Coordinates of C-alpha atoms in Angstrom, one line a residue:
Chain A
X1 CA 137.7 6.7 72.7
X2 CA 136.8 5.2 76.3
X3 CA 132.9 4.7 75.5
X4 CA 132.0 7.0 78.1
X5 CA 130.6 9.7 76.9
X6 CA 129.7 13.0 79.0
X7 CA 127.7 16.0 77.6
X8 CA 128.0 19.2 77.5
X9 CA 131.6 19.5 77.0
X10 CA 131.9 22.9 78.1
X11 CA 129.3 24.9 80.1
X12 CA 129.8 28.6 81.3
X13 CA 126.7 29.6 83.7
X14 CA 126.3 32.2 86.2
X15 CA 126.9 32.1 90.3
X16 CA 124.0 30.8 91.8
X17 CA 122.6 29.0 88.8
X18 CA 121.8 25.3 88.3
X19 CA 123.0 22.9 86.1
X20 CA 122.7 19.3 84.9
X21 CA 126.0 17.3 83.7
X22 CA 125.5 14.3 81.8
X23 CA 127.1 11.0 81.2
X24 CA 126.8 7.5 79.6
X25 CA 128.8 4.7 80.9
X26 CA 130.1 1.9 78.6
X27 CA 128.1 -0.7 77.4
X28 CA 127.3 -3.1 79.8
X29 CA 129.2 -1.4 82.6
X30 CA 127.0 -1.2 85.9
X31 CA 129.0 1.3 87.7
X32 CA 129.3 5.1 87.6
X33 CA 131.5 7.4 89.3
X34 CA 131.8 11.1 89.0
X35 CA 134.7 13.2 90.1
X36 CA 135.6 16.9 90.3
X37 CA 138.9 17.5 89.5
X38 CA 140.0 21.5 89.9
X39 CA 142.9 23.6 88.1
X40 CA 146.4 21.5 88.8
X41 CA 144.4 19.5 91.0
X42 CA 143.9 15.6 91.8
X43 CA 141.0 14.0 90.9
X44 CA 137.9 14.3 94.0
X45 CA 135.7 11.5 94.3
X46 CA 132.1 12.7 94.6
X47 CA 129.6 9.8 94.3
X48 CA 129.1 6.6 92.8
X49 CA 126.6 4.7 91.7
X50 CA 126.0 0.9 90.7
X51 CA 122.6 -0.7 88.9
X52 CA 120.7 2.5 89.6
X53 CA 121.9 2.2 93.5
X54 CA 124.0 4.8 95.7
X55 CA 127.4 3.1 97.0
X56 CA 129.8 5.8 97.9
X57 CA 130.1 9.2 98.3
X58 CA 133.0 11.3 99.1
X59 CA 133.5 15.2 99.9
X60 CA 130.2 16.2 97.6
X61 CA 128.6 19.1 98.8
X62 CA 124.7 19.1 99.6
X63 CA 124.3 21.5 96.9
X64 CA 125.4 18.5 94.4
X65 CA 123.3 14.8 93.8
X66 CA 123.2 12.6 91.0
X67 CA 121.4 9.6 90.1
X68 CA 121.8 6.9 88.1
X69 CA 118.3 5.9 85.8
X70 CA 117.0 2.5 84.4
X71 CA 118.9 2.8 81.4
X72 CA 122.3 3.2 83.5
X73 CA 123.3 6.3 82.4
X74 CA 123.8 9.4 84.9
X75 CA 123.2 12.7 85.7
X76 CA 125.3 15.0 88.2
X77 CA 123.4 17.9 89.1
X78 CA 125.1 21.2 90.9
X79 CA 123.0 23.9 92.0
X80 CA 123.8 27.5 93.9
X81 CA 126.8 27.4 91.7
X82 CA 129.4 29.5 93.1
X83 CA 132.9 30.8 91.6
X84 CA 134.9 27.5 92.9
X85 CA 132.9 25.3 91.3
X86 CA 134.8 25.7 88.4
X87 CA 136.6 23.0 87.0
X88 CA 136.6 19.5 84.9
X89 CA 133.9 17.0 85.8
X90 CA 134.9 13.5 84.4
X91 CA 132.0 10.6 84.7
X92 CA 133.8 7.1 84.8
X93 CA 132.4 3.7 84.5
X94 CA 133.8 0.2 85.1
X95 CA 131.7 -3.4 84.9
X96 CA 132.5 -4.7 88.4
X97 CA 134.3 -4.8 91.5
X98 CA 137.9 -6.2 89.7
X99 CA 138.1 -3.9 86.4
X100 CA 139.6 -1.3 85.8
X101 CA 137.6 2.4 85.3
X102 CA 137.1 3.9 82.1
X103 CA 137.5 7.7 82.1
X104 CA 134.7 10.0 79.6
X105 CA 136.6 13.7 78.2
X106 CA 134.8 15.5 80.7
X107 CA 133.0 18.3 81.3
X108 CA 134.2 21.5 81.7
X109 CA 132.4 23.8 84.1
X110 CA 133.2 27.8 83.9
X111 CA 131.1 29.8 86.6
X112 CA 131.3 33.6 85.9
Chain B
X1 CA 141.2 7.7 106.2
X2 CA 142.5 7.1 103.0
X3 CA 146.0 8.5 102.2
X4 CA 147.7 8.2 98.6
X5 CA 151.3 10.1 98.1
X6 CA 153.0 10.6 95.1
X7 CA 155.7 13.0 94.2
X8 CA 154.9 15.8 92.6
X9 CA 157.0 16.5 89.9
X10 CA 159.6 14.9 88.0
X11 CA 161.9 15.3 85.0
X12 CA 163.9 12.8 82.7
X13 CA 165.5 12.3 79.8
X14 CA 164.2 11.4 76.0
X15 CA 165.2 7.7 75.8
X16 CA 166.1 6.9 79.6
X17 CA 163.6 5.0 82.4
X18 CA 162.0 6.4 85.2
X19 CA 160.1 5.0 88.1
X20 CA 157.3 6.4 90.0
X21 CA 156.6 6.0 93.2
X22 CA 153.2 5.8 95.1
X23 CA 152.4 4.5 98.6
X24 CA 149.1 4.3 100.5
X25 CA 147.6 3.8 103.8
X26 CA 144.2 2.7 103.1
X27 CA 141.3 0.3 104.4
X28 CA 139.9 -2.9 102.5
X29 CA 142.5 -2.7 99.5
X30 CA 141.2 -4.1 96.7
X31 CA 143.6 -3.2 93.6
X32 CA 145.9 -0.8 92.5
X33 CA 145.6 1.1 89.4
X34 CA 147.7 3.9 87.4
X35 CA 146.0 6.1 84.9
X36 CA 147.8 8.9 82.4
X37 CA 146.3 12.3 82.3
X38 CA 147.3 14.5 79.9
X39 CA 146.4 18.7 80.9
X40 CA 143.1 18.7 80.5
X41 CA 142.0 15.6 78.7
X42 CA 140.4 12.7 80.4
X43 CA 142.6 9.5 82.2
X44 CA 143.3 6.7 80.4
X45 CA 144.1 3.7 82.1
X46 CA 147.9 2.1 82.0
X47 CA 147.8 -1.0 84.2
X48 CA 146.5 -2.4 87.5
X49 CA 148.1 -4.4 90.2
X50 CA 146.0 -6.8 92.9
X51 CA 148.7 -9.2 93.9
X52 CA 152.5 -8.5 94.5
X53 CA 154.3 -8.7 92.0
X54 CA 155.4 -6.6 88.8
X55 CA 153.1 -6.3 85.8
X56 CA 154.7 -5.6 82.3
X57 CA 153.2 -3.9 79.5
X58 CA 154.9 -2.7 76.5
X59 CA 157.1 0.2 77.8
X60 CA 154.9 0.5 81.1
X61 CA 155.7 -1.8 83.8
X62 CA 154.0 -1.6 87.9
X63 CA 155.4 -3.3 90.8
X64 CA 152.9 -3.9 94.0
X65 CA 153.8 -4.5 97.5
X66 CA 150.7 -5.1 99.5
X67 CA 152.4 -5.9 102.6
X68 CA 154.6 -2.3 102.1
X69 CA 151.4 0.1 100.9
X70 CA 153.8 0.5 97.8
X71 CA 153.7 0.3 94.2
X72 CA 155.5 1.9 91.5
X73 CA 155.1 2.5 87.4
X74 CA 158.5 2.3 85.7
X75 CA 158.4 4.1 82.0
X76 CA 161.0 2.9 79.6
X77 CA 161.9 4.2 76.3
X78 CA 160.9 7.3 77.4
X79 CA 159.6 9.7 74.4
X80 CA 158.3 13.1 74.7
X81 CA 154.5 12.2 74.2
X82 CA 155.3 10.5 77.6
X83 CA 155.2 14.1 79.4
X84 CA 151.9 13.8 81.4
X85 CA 150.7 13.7 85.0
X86 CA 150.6 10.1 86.6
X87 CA 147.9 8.9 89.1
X88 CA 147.9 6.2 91.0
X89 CA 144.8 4.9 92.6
X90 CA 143.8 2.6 95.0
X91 CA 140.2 0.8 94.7
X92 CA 139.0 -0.4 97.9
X93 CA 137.2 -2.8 98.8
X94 CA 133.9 -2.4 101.0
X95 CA 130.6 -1.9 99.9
X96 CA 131.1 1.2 98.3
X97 CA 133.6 -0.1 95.7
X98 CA 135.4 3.1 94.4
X99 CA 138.6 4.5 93.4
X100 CA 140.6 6.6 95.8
X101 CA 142.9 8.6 93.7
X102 CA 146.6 10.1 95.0
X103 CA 147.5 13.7 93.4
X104 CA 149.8 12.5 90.8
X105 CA 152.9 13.2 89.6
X106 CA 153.7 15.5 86.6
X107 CA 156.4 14.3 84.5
X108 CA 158.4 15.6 82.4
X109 CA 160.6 14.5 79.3
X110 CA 163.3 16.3 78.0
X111 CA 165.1 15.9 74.7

């Protein structure tokens, strides 16, 4: 067990629909980072957040944003789902700058 | 832009050693890191590199060559749990401190 932890674990929705992915870093880890990673695929980098601040994005569509709230944990939310949105969402966290990223199980995102 | 490559698949033996190669072409370098996915479970990190050299750790060892954009994970002992897909990521350093990962290689142990 990583100490992240990411809710739901599975989610089937409809095209078009929106949804709200959850996920609580470690304790005492200021950083969060969300990635979309598709069938046989790598692992994207969408966005991540430190202290409640955005620091990076990558290739996340406009239809995406998260946040990060006062009590550090975050939520990814994708809207106007559409069929290729399918895949596993995996919140990570890490303290700082020079440790390493701890991985939660993911959530897994089925858009019928 | 960033630019991670790995191969993609590999296969070895029960019992024998296998490196892993990854090399990268990316800006403000800050540490490099290998995870192990297993199909569809979550990474789980393996070891992390930030100055040359090679890093042992139980049966996992990583070598970095900052100067070369190269590193690579060398598996001994292998055993069949070992079968997994290997990522190798690059953290870099600029404001936006994130992890830029390559597409991993699937391995593959045989008895």
């Amino acid at each position: 067990d990583s100490g992240v932890t990411q809710t739901p674990k599975h989610l089937i929705t409809a095209t078009g629909q929106r949804v709200t992915l959850r996920c609580s870093p470690r304790s005492g880890d200021l950083s969060v980072y969300w990635y979309q990673q598709s069938l046989d695929q790598g692992l994207q980098f969408l966005i991540q957040y430190y202290n409640g601040e955005e620091r990076a994005k990558g290739n996340i569509l406009e239809r995406f944003s998260a946040q990060q709230f006062p009590d550090l944990h975050s939520e990814l939310n994708l809207s106007s789902l559409e069929l290729g949105d399918s895949a596993l969402y995996f919140c990570a966290s890490s303290v700082g700058a020079y440790t390493e990223a701890f991985f939660g199980q993911g959530t897994r995102l089925t858009v019928v | 832009g960033q630019n991670i490559d790995q191969p993609t698949e590999m296969t070895a033996t029960e019992g024998a050693i296998v490196q892993i190669n990854c090399t990268y072409q990316t800006s403000g370098f800050n540490g490099l890191f290998w995870y192990q996915q297993h199909a569809g479970e979550a990474p789980t990190f393996l070891s992390y590199n930030v100055l040359d050299g090679l890093e042992e750790k139980g049966r996992f060892s990583s070598f970095l060559s900052r100067s070369k954009g190269y590193s690579y994970l060398l598996l001994k002992e292998l055993q069949m749990k070992d079968s997994a897909s290997y990522l190798c990521a690059v953290r870099l350093h600029n404001y936006g401190q994130n992890f830029v990962f390559g597409p991993g290689t699937r391995l593959s142990v045989l008895p």
